[in-house]
XYZ file of N, CA and C in Angstrom:
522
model
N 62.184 -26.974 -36.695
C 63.190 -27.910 -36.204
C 63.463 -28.926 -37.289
N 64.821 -29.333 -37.325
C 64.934 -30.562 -38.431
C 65.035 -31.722 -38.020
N 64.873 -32.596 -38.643
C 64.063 -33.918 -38.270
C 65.721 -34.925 -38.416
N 65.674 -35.553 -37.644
C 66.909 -36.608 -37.808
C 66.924 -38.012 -37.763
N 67.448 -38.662 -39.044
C 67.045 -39.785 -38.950
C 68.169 -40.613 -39.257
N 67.820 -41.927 -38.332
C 69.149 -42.946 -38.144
C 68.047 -44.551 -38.127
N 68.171 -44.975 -39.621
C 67.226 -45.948 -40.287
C 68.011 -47.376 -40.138
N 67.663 -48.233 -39.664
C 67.844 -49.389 -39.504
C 68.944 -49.662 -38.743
N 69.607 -49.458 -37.790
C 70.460 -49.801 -37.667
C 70.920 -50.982 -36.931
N 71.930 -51.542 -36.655
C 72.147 -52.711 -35.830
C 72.748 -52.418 -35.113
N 73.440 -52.924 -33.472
C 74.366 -52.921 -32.653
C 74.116 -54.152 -31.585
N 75.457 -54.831 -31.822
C 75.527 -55.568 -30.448
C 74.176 -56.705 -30.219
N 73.770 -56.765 -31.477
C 73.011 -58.083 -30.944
C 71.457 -57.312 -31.378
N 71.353 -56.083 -31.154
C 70.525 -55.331 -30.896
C 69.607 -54.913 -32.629
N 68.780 -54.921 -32.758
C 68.199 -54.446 -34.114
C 67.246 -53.298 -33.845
N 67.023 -51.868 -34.437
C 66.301 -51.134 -33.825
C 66.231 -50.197 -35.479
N 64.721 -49.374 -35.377
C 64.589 -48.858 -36.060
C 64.728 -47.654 -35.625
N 64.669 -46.121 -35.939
C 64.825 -45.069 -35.102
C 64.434 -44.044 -36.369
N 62.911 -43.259 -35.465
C 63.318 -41.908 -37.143
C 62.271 -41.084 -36.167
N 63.721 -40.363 -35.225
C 62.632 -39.516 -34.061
C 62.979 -37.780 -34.480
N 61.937 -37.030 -34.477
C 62.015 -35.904 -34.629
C 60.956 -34.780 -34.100
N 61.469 -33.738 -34.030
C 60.149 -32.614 -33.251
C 59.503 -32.281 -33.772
N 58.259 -32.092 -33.486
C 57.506 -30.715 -34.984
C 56.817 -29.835 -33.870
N 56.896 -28.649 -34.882
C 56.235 -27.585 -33.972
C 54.704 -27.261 -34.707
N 54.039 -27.462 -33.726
C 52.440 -27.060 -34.384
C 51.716 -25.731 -34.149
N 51.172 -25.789 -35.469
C 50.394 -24.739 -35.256
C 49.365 -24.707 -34.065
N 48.886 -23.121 -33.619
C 48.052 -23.013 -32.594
C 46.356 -23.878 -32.694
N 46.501 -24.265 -33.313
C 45.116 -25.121 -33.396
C 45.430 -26.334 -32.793
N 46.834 -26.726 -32.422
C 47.275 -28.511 -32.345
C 47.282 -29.049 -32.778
N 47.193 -28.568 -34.349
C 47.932 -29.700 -35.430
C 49.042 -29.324 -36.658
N 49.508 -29.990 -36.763
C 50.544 -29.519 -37.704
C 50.729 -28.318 -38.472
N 51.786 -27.905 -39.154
C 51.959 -27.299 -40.162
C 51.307 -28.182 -41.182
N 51.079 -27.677 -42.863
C 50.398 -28.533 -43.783
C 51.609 -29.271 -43.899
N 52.994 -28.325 -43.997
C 53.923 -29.445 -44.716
C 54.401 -30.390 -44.361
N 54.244 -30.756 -43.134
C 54.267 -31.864 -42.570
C 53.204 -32.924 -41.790
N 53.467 -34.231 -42.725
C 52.006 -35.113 -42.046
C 52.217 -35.317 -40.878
N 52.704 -35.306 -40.304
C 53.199 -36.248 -38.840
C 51.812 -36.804 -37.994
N 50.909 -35.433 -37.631
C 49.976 -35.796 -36.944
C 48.541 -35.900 -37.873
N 48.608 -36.437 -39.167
C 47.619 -36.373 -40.228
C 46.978 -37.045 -39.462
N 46.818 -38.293 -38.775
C 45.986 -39.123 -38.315
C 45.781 -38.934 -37.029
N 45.602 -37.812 -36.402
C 45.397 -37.884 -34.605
C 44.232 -36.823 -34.199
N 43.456 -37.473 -33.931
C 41.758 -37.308 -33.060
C 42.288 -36.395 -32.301
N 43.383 -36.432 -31.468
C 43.302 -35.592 -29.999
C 44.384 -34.940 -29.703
N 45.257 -34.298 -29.148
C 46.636 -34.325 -29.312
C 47.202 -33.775 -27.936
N 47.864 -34.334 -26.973
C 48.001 -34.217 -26.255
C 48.993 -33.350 -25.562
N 49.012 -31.973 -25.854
C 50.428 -31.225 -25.497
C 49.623 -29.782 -26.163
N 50.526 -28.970 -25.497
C 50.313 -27.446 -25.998
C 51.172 -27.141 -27.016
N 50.267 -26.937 -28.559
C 51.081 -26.777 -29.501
C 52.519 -27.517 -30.376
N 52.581 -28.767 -29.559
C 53.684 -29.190 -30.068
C 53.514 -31.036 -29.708
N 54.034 -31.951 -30.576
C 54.252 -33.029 -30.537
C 55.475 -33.576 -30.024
N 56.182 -33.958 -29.238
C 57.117 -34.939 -29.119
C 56.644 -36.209 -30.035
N 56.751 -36.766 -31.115
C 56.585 -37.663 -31.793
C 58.227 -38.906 -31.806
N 57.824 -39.413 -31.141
C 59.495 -40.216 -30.801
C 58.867 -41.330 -29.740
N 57.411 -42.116 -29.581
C 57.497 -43.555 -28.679
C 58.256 -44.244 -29.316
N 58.557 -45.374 -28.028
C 59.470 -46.127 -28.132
C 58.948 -47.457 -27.404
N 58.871 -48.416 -27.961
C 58.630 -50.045 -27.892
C 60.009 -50.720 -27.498
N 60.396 -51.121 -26.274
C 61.625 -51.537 -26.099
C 60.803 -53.093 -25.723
N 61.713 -53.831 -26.135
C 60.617 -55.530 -25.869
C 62.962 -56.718 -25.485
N 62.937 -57.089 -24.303
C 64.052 -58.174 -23.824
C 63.284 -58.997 -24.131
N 63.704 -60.082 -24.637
C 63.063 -61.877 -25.150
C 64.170 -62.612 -25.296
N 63.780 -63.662 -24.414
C 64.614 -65.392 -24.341
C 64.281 -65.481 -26.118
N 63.514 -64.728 -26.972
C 63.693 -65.606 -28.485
C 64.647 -65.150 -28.765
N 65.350 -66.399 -29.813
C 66.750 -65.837 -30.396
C 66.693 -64.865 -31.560
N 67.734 -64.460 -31.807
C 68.060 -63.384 -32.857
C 67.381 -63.693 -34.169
N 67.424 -64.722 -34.307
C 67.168 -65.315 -35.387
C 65.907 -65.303 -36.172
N 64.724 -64.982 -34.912
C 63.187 -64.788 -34.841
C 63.052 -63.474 -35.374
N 64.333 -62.571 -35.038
C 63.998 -61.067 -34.713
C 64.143 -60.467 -36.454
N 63.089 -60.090 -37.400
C 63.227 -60.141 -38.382
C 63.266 -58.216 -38.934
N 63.688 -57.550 -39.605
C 63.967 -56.315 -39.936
C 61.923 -56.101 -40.088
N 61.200 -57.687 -40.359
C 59.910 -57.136 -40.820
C 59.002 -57.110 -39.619
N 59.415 -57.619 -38.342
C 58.883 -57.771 -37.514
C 58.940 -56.395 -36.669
N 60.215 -55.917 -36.749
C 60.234 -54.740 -35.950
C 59.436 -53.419 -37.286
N 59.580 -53.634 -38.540
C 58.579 -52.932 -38.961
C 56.989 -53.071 -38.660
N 56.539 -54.048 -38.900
C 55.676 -54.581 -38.586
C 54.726 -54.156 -36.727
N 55.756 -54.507 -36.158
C 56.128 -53.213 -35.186
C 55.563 -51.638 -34.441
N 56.443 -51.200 -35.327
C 55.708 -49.484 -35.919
C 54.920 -48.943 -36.209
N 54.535 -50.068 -37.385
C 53.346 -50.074 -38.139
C 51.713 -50.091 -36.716
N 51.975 -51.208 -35.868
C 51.489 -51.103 -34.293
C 51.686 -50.103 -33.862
N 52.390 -49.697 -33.328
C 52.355 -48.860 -32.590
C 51.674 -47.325 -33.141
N 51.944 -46.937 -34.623
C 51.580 -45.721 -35.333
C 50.044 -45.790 -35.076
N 49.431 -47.229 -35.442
C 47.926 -47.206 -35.342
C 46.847 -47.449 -33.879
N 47.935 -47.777 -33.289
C 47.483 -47.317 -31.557
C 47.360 -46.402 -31.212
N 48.911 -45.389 -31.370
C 49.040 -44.210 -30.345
C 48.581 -43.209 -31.381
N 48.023 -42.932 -32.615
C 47.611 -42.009 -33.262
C 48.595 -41.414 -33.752
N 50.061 -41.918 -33.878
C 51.165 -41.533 -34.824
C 51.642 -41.710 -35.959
N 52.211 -40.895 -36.973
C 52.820 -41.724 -38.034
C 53.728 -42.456 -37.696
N 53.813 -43.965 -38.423
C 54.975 -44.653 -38.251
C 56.213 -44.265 -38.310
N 56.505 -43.331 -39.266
C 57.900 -43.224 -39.393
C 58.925 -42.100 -38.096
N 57.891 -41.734 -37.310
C 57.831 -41.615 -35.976
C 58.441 -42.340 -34.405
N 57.989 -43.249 -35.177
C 57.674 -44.779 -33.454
C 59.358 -45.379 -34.251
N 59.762 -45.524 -32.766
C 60.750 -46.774 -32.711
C 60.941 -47.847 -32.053
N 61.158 -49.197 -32.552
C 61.093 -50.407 -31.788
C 62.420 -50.822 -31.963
N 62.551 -51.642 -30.625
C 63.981 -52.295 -30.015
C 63.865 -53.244 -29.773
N 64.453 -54.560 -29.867
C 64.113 -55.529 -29.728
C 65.807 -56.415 -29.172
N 65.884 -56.727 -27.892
C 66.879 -57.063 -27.701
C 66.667 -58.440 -27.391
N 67.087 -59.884 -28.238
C 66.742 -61.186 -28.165
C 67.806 -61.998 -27.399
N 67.579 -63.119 -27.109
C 68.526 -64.235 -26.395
C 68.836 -63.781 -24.862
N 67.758 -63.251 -24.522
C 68.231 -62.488 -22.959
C 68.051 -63.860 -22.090
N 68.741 -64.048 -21.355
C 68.705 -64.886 -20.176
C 66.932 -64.683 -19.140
N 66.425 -65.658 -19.700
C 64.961 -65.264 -18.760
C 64.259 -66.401 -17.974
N 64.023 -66.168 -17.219
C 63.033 -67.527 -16.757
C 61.913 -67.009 -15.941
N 60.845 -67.217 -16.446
C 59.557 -66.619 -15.731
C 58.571 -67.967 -15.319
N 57.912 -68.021 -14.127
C 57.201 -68.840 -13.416
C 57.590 -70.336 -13.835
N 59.020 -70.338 -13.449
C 59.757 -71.576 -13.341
C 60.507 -72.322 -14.669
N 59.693 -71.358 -15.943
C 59.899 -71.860 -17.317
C 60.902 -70.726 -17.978
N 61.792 -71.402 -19.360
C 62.427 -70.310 -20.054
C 62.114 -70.503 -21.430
N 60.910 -70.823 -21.268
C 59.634 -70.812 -22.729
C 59.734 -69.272 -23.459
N 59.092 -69.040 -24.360
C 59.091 -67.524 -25.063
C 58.232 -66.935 -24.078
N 59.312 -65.599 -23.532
C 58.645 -64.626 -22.696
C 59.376 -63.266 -23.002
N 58.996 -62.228 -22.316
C 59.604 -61.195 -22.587
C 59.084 -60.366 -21.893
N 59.914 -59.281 -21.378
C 59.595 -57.837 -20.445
C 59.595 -56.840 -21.141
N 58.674 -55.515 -21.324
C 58.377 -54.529 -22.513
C 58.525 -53.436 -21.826
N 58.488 -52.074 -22.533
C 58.399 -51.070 -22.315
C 58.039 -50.099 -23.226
N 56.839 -49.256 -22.780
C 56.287 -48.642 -23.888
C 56.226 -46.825 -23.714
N 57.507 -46.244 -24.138
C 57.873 -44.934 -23.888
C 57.246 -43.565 -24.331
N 57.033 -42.906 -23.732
C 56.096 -41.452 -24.534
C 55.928 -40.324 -23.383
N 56.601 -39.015 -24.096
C 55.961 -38.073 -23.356
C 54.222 -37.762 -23.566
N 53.960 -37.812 -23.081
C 52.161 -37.718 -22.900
C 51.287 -39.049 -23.448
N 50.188 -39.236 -23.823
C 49.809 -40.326 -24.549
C 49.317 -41.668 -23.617
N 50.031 -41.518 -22.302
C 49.507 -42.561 -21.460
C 48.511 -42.144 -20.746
N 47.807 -43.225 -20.420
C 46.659 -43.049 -19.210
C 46.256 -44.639 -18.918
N 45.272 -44.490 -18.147
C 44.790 -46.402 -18.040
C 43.653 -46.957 -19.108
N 43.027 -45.771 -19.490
C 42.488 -46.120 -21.065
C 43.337 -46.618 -22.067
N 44.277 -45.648 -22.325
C 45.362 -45.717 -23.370
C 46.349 -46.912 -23.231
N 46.593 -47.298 -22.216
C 47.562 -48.103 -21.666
C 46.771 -49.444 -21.804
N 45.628 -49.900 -21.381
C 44.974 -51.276 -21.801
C 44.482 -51.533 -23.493
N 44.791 -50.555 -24.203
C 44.555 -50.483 -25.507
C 46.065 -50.928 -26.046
N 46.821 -50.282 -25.569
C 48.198 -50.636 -25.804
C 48.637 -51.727 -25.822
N 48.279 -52.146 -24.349
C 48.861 -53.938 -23.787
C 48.155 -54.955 -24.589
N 46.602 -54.569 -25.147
C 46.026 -55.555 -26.017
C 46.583 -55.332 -27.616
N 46.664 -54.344 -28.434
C 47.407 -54.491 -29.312
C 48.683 -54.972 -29.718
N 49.888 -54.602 -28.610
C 50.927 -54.842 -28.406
C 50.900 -56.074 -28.088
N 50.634 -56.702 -27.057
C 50.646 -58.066 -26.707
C 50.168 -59.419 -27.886
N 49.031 -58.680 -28.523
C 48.844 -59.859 -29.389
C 49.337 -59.627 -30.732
N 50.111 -58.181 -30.858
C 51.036 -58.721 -31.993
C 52.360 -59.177 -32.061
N 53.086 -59.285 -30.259
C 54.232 -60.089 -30.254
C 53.761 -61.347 -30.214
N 52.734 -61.958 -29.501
C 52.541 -63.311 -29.575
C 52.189 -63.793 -31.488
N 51.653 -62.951 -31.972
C 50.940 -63.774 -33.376
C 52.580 -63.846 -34.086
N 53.467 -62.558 -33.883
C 54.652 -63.268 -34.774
C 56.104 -63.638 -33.789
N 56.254 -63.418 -32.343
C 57.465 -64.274 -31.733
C 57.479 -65.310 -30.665
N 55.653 -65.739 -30.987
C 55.460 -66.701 -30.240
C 55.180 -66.416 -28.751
N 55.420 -65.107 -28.143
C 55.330 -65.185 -26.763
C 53.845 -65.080 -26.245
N 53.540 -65.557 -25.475
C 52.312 -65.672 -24.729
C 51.299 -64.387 -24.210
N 50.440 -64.377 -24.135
C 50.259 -62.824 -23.348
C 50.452 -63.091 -22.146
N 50.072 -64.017 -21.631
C 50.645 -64.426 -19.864
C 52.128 -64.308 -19.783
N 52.567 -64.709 -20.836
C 54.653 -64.415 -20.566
C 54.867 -63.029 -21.310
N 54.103 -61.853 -20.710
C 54.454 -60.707 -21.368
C 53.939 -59.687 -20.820
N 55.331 -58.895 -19.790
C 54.602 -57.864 -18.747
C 55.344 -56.720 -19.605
N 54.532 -55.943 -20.042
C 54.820 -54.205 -20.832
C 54.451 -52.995 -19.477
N 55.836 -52.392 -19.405
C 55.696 -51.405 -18.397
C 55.149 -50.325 -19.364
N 54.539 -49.176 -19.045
C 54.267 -48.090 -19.857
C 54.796 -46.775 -18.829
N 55.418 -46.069 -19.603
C 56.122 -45.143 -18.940
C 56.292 -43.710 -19.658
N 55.620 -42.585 -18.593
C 54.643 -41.558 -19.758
C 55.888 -40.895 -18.586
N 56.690 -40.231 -19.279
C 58.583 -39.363 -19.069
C 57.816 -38.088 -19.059
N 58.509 -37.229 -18.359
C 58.723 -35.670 -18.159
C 59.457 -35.199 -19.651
N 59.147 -33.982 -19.787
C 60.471 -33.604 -20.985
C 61.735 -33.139 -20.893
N 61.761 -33.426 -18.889
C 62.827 -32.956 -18.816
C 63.811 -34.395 -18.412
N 62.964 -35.111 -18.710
C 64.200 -36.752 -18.671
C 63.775 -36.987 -19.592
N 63.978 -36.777 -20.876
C 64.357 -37.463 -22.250
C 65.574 -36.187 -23.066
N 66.354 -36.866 -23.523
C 67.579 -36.192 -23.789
C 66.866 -36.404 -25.595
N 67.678 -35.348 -26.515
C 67.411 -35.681 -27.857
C 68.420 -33.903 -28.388
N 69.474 -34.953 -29.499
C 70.183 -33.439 -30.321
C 70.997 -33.145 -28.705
N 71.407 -34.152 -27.889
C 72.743 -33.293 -26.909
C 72.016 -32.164 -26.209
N 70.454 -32.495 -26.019
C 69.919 -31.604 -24.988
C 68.552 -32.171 -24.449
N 67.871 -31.525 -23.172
C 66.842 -32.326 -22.752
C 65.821 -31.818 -23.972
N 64.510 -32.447 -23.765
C 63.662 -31.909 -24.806
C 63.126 -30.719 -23.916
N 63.032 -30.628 -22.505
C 62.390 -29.025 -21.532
C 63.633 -28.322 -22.186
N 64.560 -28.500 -22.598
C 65.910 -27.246 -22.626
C 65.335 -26.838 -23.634
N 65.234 -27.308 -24.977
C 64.933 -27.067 -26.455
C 63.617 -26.384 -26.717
N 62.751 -26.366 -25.438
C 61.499 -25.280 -25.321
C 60.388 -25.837 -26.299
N 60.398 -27.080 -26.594
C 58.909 -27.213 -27.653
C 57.550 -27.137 -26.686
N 57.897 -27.558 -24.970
C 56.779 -28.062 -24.786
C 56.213 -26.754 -24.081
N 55.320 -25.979 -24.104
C 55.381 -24.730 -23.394
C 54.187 -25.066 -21.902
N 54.647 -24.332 -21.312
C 54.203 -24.745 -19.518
C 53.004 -23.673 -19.335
């Protein structure tokens, strides 16, 4: 499969990095050599194949202005060394100046979402919320108390990718 990538882009307020692609693995569950993707992963969660494409979606009352091209790298860089992915993998979204007010205040807060076919569990998921959480607070100021991250482990047949579901495109075998 070929890999597609759409690097930095901006929209609408919106700053997002994006470099999502499939790989098909060998029967052992890990890669082909020629590709690193899963060089760094202990475990791998799928038959023969990676969906490599989480996604960090983070709404914040901080303004645009906070939201830095190094922060959402910075970002990635998180998320790659959590979920056992390469970075150039993971994409973060960061949509700032949202209208928010949480427990009466519209102090730095923010609502998250942390996307992946497989990869979640309640192990995985409190590893997540502590990494994640204290690296939005150390660089956009938000609190870990003003910071609820949903985690949301998708079917492959609700994630669309290439104008088809990823169950249509057959990587994940049943």
């Amino acid at each position: 499969m070929n890999s597609q990538h759409d690097n930095g882009q901006q929209r609408n307020g919106t700053a997002r990095i994006f470099l999502g692609v499939f790989i098909p693995l060998a029967s052992n569950g890990h890669e082909e050599a020629r590709i690193k993707a899963c060089a760094k992963c202990t475990t791998h969660r799928g038959p023969r194949v990676a969906f490599i494409m989480p996604l960090f979606r983070l709404e914040t009352n901080v303004p645009r202005s906070k939201i830095t091209p190094e922060f959402l790298d910075l970002t990635t860089t998180v998320m790659a060394e959590t979920l056992g992915r390469d970075k150039e993998y993971c994409m973060a979204e960061v949509i700032p100046d949202v209208l928010l007010s949480w427990k009466g205040s519209t102090a730095p807060a923010g609502n998250a979402m942390l996307m992946s076919i497989g990869l979640m569990g309640p192990e995985d998921n409190q590893r997540y919320a502590a990494a994640l959480s204290e690296h939005v607070f150390k660089h956009l100021g938000i609190p870990k108390d003003r910071l609820l991250i949903e985690f949301n482990d998708v079917k492959d047949s609700d994630v669309g990718f290439n104008g088809m579901t990823v169950d249509a495109l057959g990587l994940f075998k049943k």
